[in-house]
Amino acid sequence: MKTEKPAKKAKRAAPKTRGAEKPRAKAKAPVADPRGQSVFEGLGVSPGIAIGQAHQRDGGDVQVIERQIAKSEVESELERFQGAVAQSLRQVAKLKTKAKTFHGTAAEELGFLLDAHTHMLESRSLVGGIRQRIQARLCNAEAAVMAEIGVIARNFAEMDDAYLRSRGQEVREVGLRIVRNLAKATFSGFDHLEPGSIVIAEEITPADTALMNPRIVGGFACAIGGAEGHTAIMARSLGLPAVLGVGALIGAVHSGDTVIVDGSNGVVVINPSAACRSDYERRRKAMERETQALGRLRNVAPVTRDGIRVTLQANLELPREVGQAVAAGAEGIGLLRTEFLFMNRDDLPSEDEQTAALTEIVEAMPGRPVTVRTLDIGGEKLTSSLGAHFAETSNPALGLRAIRLSLKEPKLLETQLAAMLRASAKGNLRILLPMISTVSEVKEVRKILANVAARLKRRGVRIADPLPPLGVMIEIPGAALTADALAKVADFFAIGSNDLTMYTLAIDRGEESVAHLYNPLHPSVLRLMQFAVQAALRARIPISICGEIAGDVRFTALNLGLGVRELSMGANALPRIKSRILNLDMQAATQRADMIMDQYDAGRIAALLDDFNDAS
Ligand code: PEP
Ligand code: MG
């Protein structure tokens, strides 16, 4: 079988042109033709082609059910309403940033409109009027919003001045945004859509993506979002073609329009011409054939041409992907993100519930390692069930997140560890800690783990003996630079190149306006990785990479050349990476990595890597 070379056009992590920078999400004006076809460009974050009918998530009317509330519910209803207003303000602020990238008068017009929306969301008359209705009429927040905007919009409609009359529509839009945000809190999914629908939205969160069933949703496109954020990762792992950061989509698509999402090239086509559609159909079939061909590698061991064995594991976002990981030939789960347990719900999962979810995954991978990471919530990864633990902070990526939250809320951590220990009795489970920055954090967790284990044993609960290995994510520059010290207290390392890149370069991984500057090939990131790899090799503890570069063929030669022999990635990427490994000479890759590590310019590094990939 023909083995795989890195696709030069791999759009997500690979720049189209050689050099340090990735392509920007272009805020291009749509290219319209007389038949009504429009083409938009954005960040292609999850490869593949989807063709289907648009479901405009933020548009249209919302069904509002009026409900009488008890006096005792008033406070919580007011809180729910204020939460929806705050979320609406955040959304509008993001859209305003996006609007600035538009061309010409479009930027100005949308900017004015969004300023007006902000003003309304902050206005005492609208917000105060709605609060007053909830309190005085004891109605639910949704009904209060609809009633109040109905009155204000009617008042505007009766005005003589045409400009003021048009403001009525804006009030309605603002009201509907608040209602949608209230409704989102009830976690409405996508299962009611026609199979193959394309979801179009201002923003899709990771929790929204978790609700998408690939048998129903064909793909999605939205105005906001960067390539390395969790929405993008989740889309890739579900195999849903997705394009993010397409600001010009706002208002340009209507439910029922035919849409093509080309997640490989970052293109969205609305109402394609017949020729365009058949061209995309042809490309989609070709991709399906390629995937089928790669599928035949399932039982082939990933060994380089010069005989070096590599281990390929899968990252899991959602338990339902475990079958896919097995089908792709994953030799274990290198990273199980447990955030799914906390998403789309208001309460916290119990120890029993967590145990059942983990046991199912461990049992689906008999004899193979399952690396379960403790909760990594905070920053861009927020869930409603933990909302109370997060105050609004100016810099959430640097705030109370991941292991810091777990250590501050020991009950949360103890419940997770107890569930992991109980599941460890059923297979080969490893525990992984996110966002570790100091040795003392690892020691503290180890102590808590020992206490939880002792408690379970006293209760006669079966757990693994000896206790599961306890590993550390290397994803903060400070952790990478002290990897030698961490190697003394950790049983294994997993390099989180996504956060390592973000924190080293001070680039928000989920922010499309700086997405072109996000570059794991920056020499600083590579030096940190190299330092951690060498510390692990010296201490003889296993080290893997589970960030997105592990699943990108462009990086395979460099990852292995640096000395890593274990890669974990979204299951969809695994066959392609295996194909690349079968085609690779480890000695040559090591020499190229040595040459790359002597460079200080990211552009030169990219060129050296691409030349190597082209030639081998
Ligand atoms: C990483 O940061 O590279 C990583 C694997 O963790 P996450 O993407 O979940 O933050
Ligand atoms: Mg991370």
XYZ file of C-alpha atoms and ligand atoms in Angstrom:
627
model
C 0.000 0.000 0.000
C 1.108 3.501 -0.751
C 2.139 5.203 2.429
C 1.408 8.735 3.378
C 3.535 11.824 3.078
C 2.475 14.894 4.931
C -0.112 16.741 2.902
C 1.397 20.097 2.091
C -2.015 21.624 2.096
C -2.809 20.481 5.643
C -4.468 23.738 6.560
C -4.957 23.462 10.283
C -1.527 23.516 11.775
C 0.505 23.942 8.639
C 0.984 27.286 6.990
C 0.048 27.288 3.333
C 3.253 29.076 2.534
C 6.551 28.277 4.068
C 7.414 30.384 7.036
C 6.470 30.891 10.604
C 2.995 32.223 10.140
C -0.267 30.456 9.581
C -2.889 31.826 7.226
C -5.163 34.417 8.721
C -8.903 33.876 8.697
C -9.615 36.311 5.926
C -12.501 38.646 6.519
C -13.187 38.670 2.832
C -16.263 40.097 1.296
C -18.270 37.175 -0.114
C -17.702 36.400 -3.744
C -21.206 36.415 -5.189
C -22.199 35.201 -8.616
C -25.491 35.838 -10.423
C -26.880 32.452 -9.364
C -26.635 33.479 -5.745
C -23.569 31.477 -4.820
C -21.397 33.095 -2.131
C -17.999 31.916 -0.980
C -16.496 32.767 2.422
C -13.086 31.979 3.831
C -12.168 31.201 7.411
C -10.080 28.799 9.450
C -10.475 25.219 8.309
C -10.149 23.500 11.687
C -11.512 20.052 11.012
C -10.894 18.428 7.629
C -13.512 16.976 5.324
C -16.344 18.207 3.165
C -19.976 18.455 4.257
C -22.847 19.433 1.978
C -26.303 20.018 3.438
C -29.062 22.384 4.453
C -28.202 25.244 6.784
C -29.574 25.344 10.273
C -29.083 28.928 11.404
C -28.829 28.468 15.126
C -29.029 32.059 16.207
C -31.683 33.212 13.810
C -35.444 33.157 13.762
C -37.935 33.122 16.550
C -37.579 31.116 19.705
C -40.359 29.162 21.326
C -41.057 30.686 24.678
C -43.142 28.888 27.239
C -44.720 31.185 29.783
C -44.565 29.854 33.301
C -45.719 31.214 36.649
C -42.944 31.051 39.256
C -43.198 30.845 43.044
C -42.077 33.822 45.138
C -39.201 31.698 46.419
C -37.943 31.266 42.838
C -37.696 34.984 42.104
C -34.076 35.353 43.233
C -32.817 32.434 41.168
C -34.848 33.578 38.144
C -33.307 37.058 38.407
C -29.869 35.459 38.629
C -30.583 33.327 35.559
C -31.686 36.438 33.687
C -28.581 38.429 34.722
C -26.406 35.500 33.624
C -28.029 35.566 30.184
C -27.522 39.337 29.918
C -23.851 38.983 30.882
C -23.405 36.238 28.308
C -25.129 38.370 25.667
C -22.760 41.239 26.423
C -19.765 38.927 26.062
C -21.061 37.633 22.736
C -21.646 41.115 21.366
C -18.172 42.207 22.499
C -16.633 39.268 20.635
C -18.631 40.089 17.527
C -17.462 43.686 17.751
C -13.849 42.567 17.728
C -14.634 40.383 14.739
C -16.457 43.211 12.936
C -13.306 45.333 13.063
C -11.667 42.945 10.611
C -14.359 43.525 7.971
C -13.695 45.576 4.886
C -14.994 49.070 4.202
C -18.316 50.318 5.430
C -19.412 46.844 6.563
C -17.077 47.187 9.574
C -18.496 50.570 10.453
C -22.134 49.601 10.027
C -21.882 46.393 11.996
C -19.840 48.233 14.635
C -22.616 50.819 15.094
C -25.263 48.135 15.270
C -23.361 46.153 17.879
C -22.705 49.321 19.886
C -26.448 49.861 19.940
C -26.955 46.282 21.146
C -24.401 46.783 23.921
C -26.106 49.969 24.941
C -29.489 48.225 25.165
C -28.079 45.315 27.129
C -26.675 47.819 29.606
C -29.702 50.083 29.652
C -31.616 50.378 32.868
C -34.944 50.703 31.100
C -34.735 47.359 29.249
C -32.979 45.314 31.919
C -34.819 47.044 34.780
C -38.174 46.564 33.044
C -37.586 42.841 32.655
C -36.435 42.426 36.261
C -39.502 44.315 37.405
C -41.769 41.947 35.450
C -40.132 38.865 36.951
C -40.572 40.284 40.449
C -44.023 41.807 40.143
C -45.756 39.351 37.832
C -43.945 36.243 38.977
C -43.285 35.092 35.435
C -40.292 33.180 34.143
C -37.387 35.165 32.672
C -38.067 34.150 29.039
C -41.673 35.326 29.207
C -40.648 38.572 30.937
C -38.084 39.311 28.192
C -40.569 38.649 25.384
C -43.272 40.787 27.025
C -40.929 43.701 27.680
C -39.368 43.752 24.222
C -42.863 43.471 22.727
C -43.879 46.710 24.485
C -40.660 48.585 23.618
C -40.717 47.430 19.974
C -44.349 48.529 19.627
C -43.480 51.954 21.031
C -40.694 52.334 18.464
C -42.957 51.123 15.645
C -45.404 53.945 16.373
C -42.774 56.675 16.023
C -42.782 59.026 13.031
C -39.050 59.029 12.554
C -37.946 56.180 10.228
C -34.630 55.731 12.056
C -36.332 55.349 15.409
C -38.861 52.946 13.888
C -35.994 50.736 12.754
C -34.699 50.582 16.328
C -37.689 48.390 17.170
C -36.122 45.546 15.191
C -32.884 45.944 17.112
C -34.691 45.694 20.433
C -36.280 42.488 19.207
C -32.882 41.101 18.189
C -31.402 41.916 21.581
C -34.362 40.327 23.359
C -34.103 37.190 21.257
C -30.396 36.932 22.045
C -31.149 37.011 25.775
C -33.890 34.405 25.345
C -31.609 32.156 23.331
C -28.999 32.373 26.063
C -31.625 31.526 28.644
C -32.676 28.580 26.497
C -29.083 27.416 26.004
C -28.872 26.913 29.719
C -31.361 24.107 29.202
C -28.844 22.479 26.839
C -30.959 22.123 23.742
C -29.213 19.802 21.342
C -29.250 19.250 17.614
C -31.058 15.935 17.438
C -34.212 17.497 16.035
C -32.407 18.548 12.835
C -32.657 16.874 9.450
C -29.770 14.404 9.014
C -26.835 16.049 7.267
C -27.709 19.574 8.465
C -24.980 22.181 8.567
C -25.072 24.241 11.743
C -24.345 27.945 11.231
C -23.862 30.084 14.331
C -22.092 33.094 15.727
C -20.208 30.818 18.074
C -20.175 27.112 18.885
C -18.787 26.194 22.290
C -17.097 22.873 23.119
C -20.218 21.948 25.114
C -22.402 22.652 22.037
C -20.117 20.446 19.960
C -20.437 17.668 22.520
C -24.168 17.640 21.762
C -23.621 17.063 18.034
C -24.247 13.600 16.727
C -22.290 13.142 13.477
C -25.165 10.994 12.147
C -27.336 14.113 12.296
C -25.029 17.110 12.014
C -23.000 17.130 8.791
C -20.619 19.926 9.784
C -20.598 23.472 11.065
C -19.333 26.968 10.444
C -19.298 29.935 12.763
C -18.145 33.505 13.005
C -15.929 33.131 16.049
C -13.247 30.666 17.149
C -9.596 29.741 16.696
C -7.975 26.610 15.343
C -6.595 25.162 18.573
C -9.529 25.844 20.894
C -11.632 23.006 22.208
C -14.454 23.462 19.741
C -11.937 22.756 16.974
C -10.451 19.760 18.804
C -13.906 18.346 19.493
C -14.929 18.792 15.825
C -11.829 16.929 14.672
C -12.415 14.122 17.084
C -16.045 13.752 15.994
C -14.931 13.886 12.348
C -17.190 16.882 11.669
C -15.921 19.216 8.928
C -15.777 22.712 10.440
C -14.728 26.221 9.518
C -14.383 28.853 12.260
C -13.732 32.578 12.310
C -15.923 33.315 9.269
C -17.106 36.721 10.450
C -18.827 37.536 7.184
C -21.285 34.674 7.771
C -23.225 36.872 10.171
C -26.573 37.555 8.584
C -25.548 35.984 5.264
C -27.035 32.517 5.712
C -30.626 31.500 6.265
C -31.998 28.216 7.482
C -32.694 26.035 4.468
C -29.899 27.464 2.282
C -27.644 24.810 0.781
C -24.200 25.047 2.344
C -20.850 23.408 1.639
C -18.345 23.344 4.501
C -14.838 22.552 3.304
C -12.995 22.055 6.569
C -9.767 21.074 4.818
C -9.361 24.408 3.062
C -11.360 26.742 5.302
C -14.068 27.535 2.760
C -17.839 27.890 3.161
C -20.039 28.071 0.061
C -23.630 29.216 0.332
C -26.090 28.135 -2.354
C -23.396 26.610 -4.584
C -23.803 26.479 -8.326
C -24.405 23.023 -9.835
C -20.807 22.897 -11.098
C -19.374 23.875 -7.712
C -21.523 21.322 -5.918
C -20.555 18.465 -8.204
C -16.889 19.402 -7.859
C -17.188 19.179 -4.080
C -19.134 15.887 -4.324
C -16.262 14.472 -6.360
C -13.678 15.667 -3.828
C -15.699 14.260 -0.965
C -15.816 10.830 -2.605
C -12.063 10.922 -3.215
C -11.507 11.670 0.486
C -13.762 8.778 1.468
C -11.750 6.439 -0.750
C -8.499 7.647 0.820
C -9.895 7.108 4.328
C -10.938 3.595 3.380
C -7.481 2.837 2.022
C -5.817 4.091 5.207
C -8.233 1.978 7.251
C -6.450 -1.119 5.928
C -3.442 -0.189 8.065
C -5.441 -0.891 11.214
C -3.569 -4.050 12.172
C -0.182 -2.956 10.871
C 2.313 -2.074 13.633
C 3.698 1.489 13.445
C 7.355 0.727 12.751
C 9.687 3.092 10.910
C 11.589 1.942 7.809
C 14.678 1.425 9.963
C 12.779 -0.728 12.448
C 11.910 1.620 15.321
C 8.589 0.816 16.986
C 6.346 3.745 17.840
C 3.217 3.589 20.019
C 0.076 5.277 18.712
C -2.765 6.001 21.105
C -6.001 7.948 20.882
C -7.280 11.055 22.630
C -10.912 10.837 23.738
C -13.230 13.792 24.200
C -16.395 11.767 24.624
C -16.868 8.111 25.652
C -18.829 7.405 22.498
C -15.593 7.831 20.488
C -13.981 4.794 22.081
C -15.259 2.467 19.339
C -13.643 4.708 16.763
C -10.341 4.556 18.664
C -10.463 0.746 18.700
C -11.375 0.683 15.000
C -8.433 2.956 14.176
C -6.074 0.490 15.889
C -5.226 2.696 18.907
C -2.914 0.927 21.323
C -4.471 2.710 24.267
C -5.992 6.013 25.281
C -3.197 8.541 25.710
C -5.535 11.263 26.943
C -9.088 10.978 28.181
C -10.386 14.487 28.825
C -12.947 14.133 31.603
C -14.642 17.484 31.002
C -17.484 15.664 29.191
C -18.719 14.447 32.577
C -19.360 18.036 33.641
C -20.782 19.477 30.420
C -24.373 20.395 29.644
C -25.699 19.924 33.144
C -26.280 21.996 36.237
C -25.226 19.471 38.855
C -21.968 17.644 39.494
C -21.501 13.990 38.500
C -21.443 11.582 41.439
C -18.603 9.149 42.170
C -20.772 6.247 40.942
C -21.615 8.009 37.700
C -17.970 8.851 37.034
C -16.902 5.303 37.907
C -19.431 3.843 35.465
C -18.298 6.138 32.623
C -14.605 5.400 33.191
C -15.140 1.662 33.651
C -16.903 1.476 30.313
C -13.908 3.012 28.570
C -11.351 0.897 30.457
C -13.314 -2.251 29.571
C -13.483 -1.231 25.923
C -9.649 -1.214 25.836
C -8.779 -4.559 27.443
C -5.146 -4.748 28.490
C -4.390 -1.391 26.934
C -3.557 1.741 28.945
C -6.276 4.328 29.478
C -4.853 7.647 30.616
C -7.516 9.588 32.478
C -6.866 13.243 33.098
C -8.356 14.990 36.108
C -10.669 17.877 35.408
C -9.180 20.584 33.199
C -11.830 23.243 33.531
C -11.221 26.967 33.358
C -9.945 29.397 30.756
C -11.740 28.626 27.518
C -13.124 25.374 28.936
C -16.085 26.339 31.060
C -19.001 24.223 32.046
C -22.270 25.219 33.588
C -22.071 22.630 36.369
C -18.981 24.366 37.723
C -20.053 27.917 36.981
C -20.268 28.773 40.658
C -16.565 28.087 41.119
C -15.534 30.734 38.643
C -15.743 34.404 39.345
C -15.341 36.659 36.298
C -11.588 37.232 36.129
C -9.661 39.470 33.819
C -7.400 36.672 32.681
C -9.112 33.291 32.983
C -6.346 31.379 31.146
C -4.012 32.313 33.977
C -6.553 31.926 36.738
C -8.118 29.236 38.841
C -8.178 26.380 36.360
C -7.369 22.689 35.995
C -5.265 21.275 38.860
C -5.450 24.581 40.731
C -9.215 24.290 40.934
C -8.980 20.602 41.875
C -6.618 21.367 44.751
C -8.740 24.262 45.924
C -11.865 22.083 45.853
C -10.498 18.807 47.265
C -13.963 17.190 47.280
C -14.085 17.557 43.513
C -10.655 15.963 43.160
C -11.302 13.221 45.705
C -14.486 12.188 43.904
C -12.642 12.040 40.587
C -9.723 10.102 42.050
C -12.068 7.652 43.792
C -13.849 7.006 40.487
C -10.530 6.503 38.711
C -9.309 4.108 41.387
C -12.506 2.086 41.229
C -12.262 1.883 37.423
C -8.564 0.933 37.749
C -9.635 -2.454 39.137
C -11.064 -3.265 35.708
C -8.020 -2.626 33.538
C -4.913 -0.625 32.912
C -5.682 2.921 34.070
C -3.205 5.790 34.439
C -3.943 9.136 36.096
C -2.815 12.365 34.420
C -2.694 15.845 35.997
C -3.314 18.951 33.847
C -1.583 22.339 34.144
C 0.990 21.256 36.688
C 3.496 23.997 37.400
C 5.244 22.857 40.569
C 6.562 19.698 42.209
C 4.490 20.408 45.307
C 1.233 20.138 43.353
C 2.154 16.585 42.307
C 3.141 15.656 45.841
C -0.116 17.037 47.187
C -2.172 15.019 44.683
C -0.182 11.890 45.500
C -1.027 12.357 49.158
C -4.721 12.841 48.400
C -4.639 9.795 46.096
C -3.150 7.648 48.888
C -5.846 8.836 51.322
C -8.650 8.150 48.847
C -7.192 4.695 48.131
C -6.976 3.889 51.853
C -10.581 4.972 52.346
C -11.794 2.803 49.464
C -9.843 -0.195 50.773
C -11.400 0.248 54.213
C -14.790 0.106 52.507
C -13.700 -3.137 50.847
C -13.746 -1.592 47.349
C -11.461 -3.250 44.827
C -8.805 -0.970 43.261
C -5.602 -1.561 41.308
C -2.635 -2.706 43.384
C -0.120 -1.077 43.096
C -1.899 2.236 42.605
C -2.153 3.512 39.006
C 0.788 5.519 37.650
C 0.447 9.255 38.252
C 1.582 11.427 35.336
C 1.982 15.093 34.614
C 1.055 17.197 31.597
C 3.958 19.304 30.391
C 2.007 22.248 29.077
C 3.207 25.232 31.094
C 6.656 26.614 30.214
C 7.595 26.523 33.908
C 6.819 22.794 34.009
C 8.916 22.131 30.922
C 11.851 24.051 32.382
C 11.662 22.077 35.627
C 10.949 18.755 33.936
C 14.026 17.236 35.578
C 12.550 17.963 39.014
C 9.052 16.866 37.985
C 10.464 13.609 36.626
C 11.434 12.716 40.204
C 7.829 12.871 41.419
C 5.874 11.859 38.295
C 5.547 8.381 36.784
C 5.167 9.666 33.223
C 4.930 12.857 31.172
C 2.494 13.884 28.451
C 3.402 16.973 26.455
C 0.413 19.257 25.923
C 1.737 21.196 22.957
C -1.532 23.155 22.603
C -1.200 24.962 25.900
C 2.583 24.880 25.832
C 2.468 26.905 22.608
C -0.207 29.230 23.966
C 1.595 30.013 27.208
C 5.060 30.227 25.688
C 4.068 32.630 22.928
C 1.278 34.404 24.860
C -1.174 33.591 22.055
C -4.734 32.638 22.949
C -5.256 29.298 21.218
C -8.993 29.916 20.803
C -8.757 33.439 19.433
C -8.980 33.726 15.664
C -7.475 37.217 15.421
C -4.098 35.878 16.569
C -4.483 32.365 15.129
C -1.871 33.126 12.442
C 0.730 33.740 15.170
C 0.084 30.461 16.993
C 3.079 28.389 16.004
C 4.334 25.204 17.689
C 7.393 25.452 15.426
C 8.619 28.523 17.277
C 12.094 27.598 18.571
C 11.099 28.449 22.143
C 8.320 25.848 22.097
C 10.592 23.223 20.555
C 13.357 23.900 23.090
C 10.912 23.441 25.953
C 9.709 20.188 24.430
C 13.268 18.987 23.927
C 14.170 19.832 27.517
C 11.200 17.823 28.809
C 11.929 14.851 26.516
C 15.535 14.694 27.622
C 14.583 14.954 31.290
C 12.139 12.055 30.853
C 14.666 9.921 28.977
C 17.294 10.550 31.654
C 14.838 9.661 34.424
C 13.619 6.663 32.366
C 9.980 7.605 32.606
C 7.640 7.363 29.590
C 6.899 10.548 27.682
C 4.259 11.095 25.022
C 2.832 14.008 23.068
C -0.941 14.373 23.241
C -1.343 17.928 21.911
C -2.653 18.468 18.393
C 0.803 18.277 16.775
C 0.800 14.542 17.577
C -1.983 14.055 15.032
C -0.544 16.289 12.329
C 1.643 14.510 9.762
C 3.663 17.622 9.236
C 5.122 17.256 12.738
C 5.631 13.482 12.912
C 9.279 13.431 11.813
C 10.142 16.221 14.246
C 8.222 14.702 17.171
C 9.994 11.389 16.708
C 13.315 13.041 15.883
C 13.209 14.748 19.270
C 13.099 11.316 20.910
C 9.385 10.828 21.550
C 8.163 7.301 20.808
C 4.548 7.613 21.961
C 1.961 9.823 20.275
C -1.692 10.279 21.188
C -4.193 11.951 18.891
C -7.809 12.130 17.757
C -8.691 8.678 16.393
C -9.427 10.110 12.948
C -5.817 11.217 12.574
C -4.276 7.911 13.610
C -4.213 6.000 10.273
C -2.575 8.932 8.503
C 0.131 9.240 11.182
C 0.749 5.497 11.021
C 1.144 5.716 7.285
C 3.701 8.489 7.736
C 5.679 6.462 10.297
C 5.836 3.457 7.956
C 7.431 5.772 5.423
C 9.920 7.386 7.772
C 13.572 6.728 8.504
C 14.162 7.409 12.208
C 17.856 8.072 11.826
C 17.207 10.692 9.161
C 14.383 12.219 11.220
C 16.695 12.468 14.255
C 19.390 14.182 12.195
C 16.832 16.629 10.820
C 15.523 17.336 14.317
C 19.100 18.034 15.482
C 19.529 20.480 12.609
C 16.206 22.140 13.430
C 17.138 22.528 17.080
C 20.178 24.586 16.038
C 17.907 27.201 14.429
C 16.456 30.294 15.996
C 14.111 31.358 13.238
C 10.659 29.760 13.033
C 10.486 30.316 9.273
C 13.782 28.492 8.730
C 12.585 25.672 10.995
C 9.374 25.360 8.975
C 11.361 25.259 5.727
C 13.764 22.604 7.052
C 10.860 20.461 8.224
C 8.851 20.838 5.020
C 11.896 20.042 2.864
C 12.487 16.907 4.890
C 8.837 15.908 4.573
C 8.850 16.528 0.827
C 11.907 14.344 0.383
C 10.856 11.403 2.568
C -2.691 20.442 25.375
O -2.763 21.515 25.987
O -1.886 20.250 24.444
C -3.589 19.329 25.718
C -3.449 18.138 25.180
O -4.595 19.595 26.576
P -5.914 20.394 26.173
O -5.918 20.565 24.678
O -7.054 19.591 26.666
O -5.766 21.686 26.901
Mg -3.886 21.618 27.838
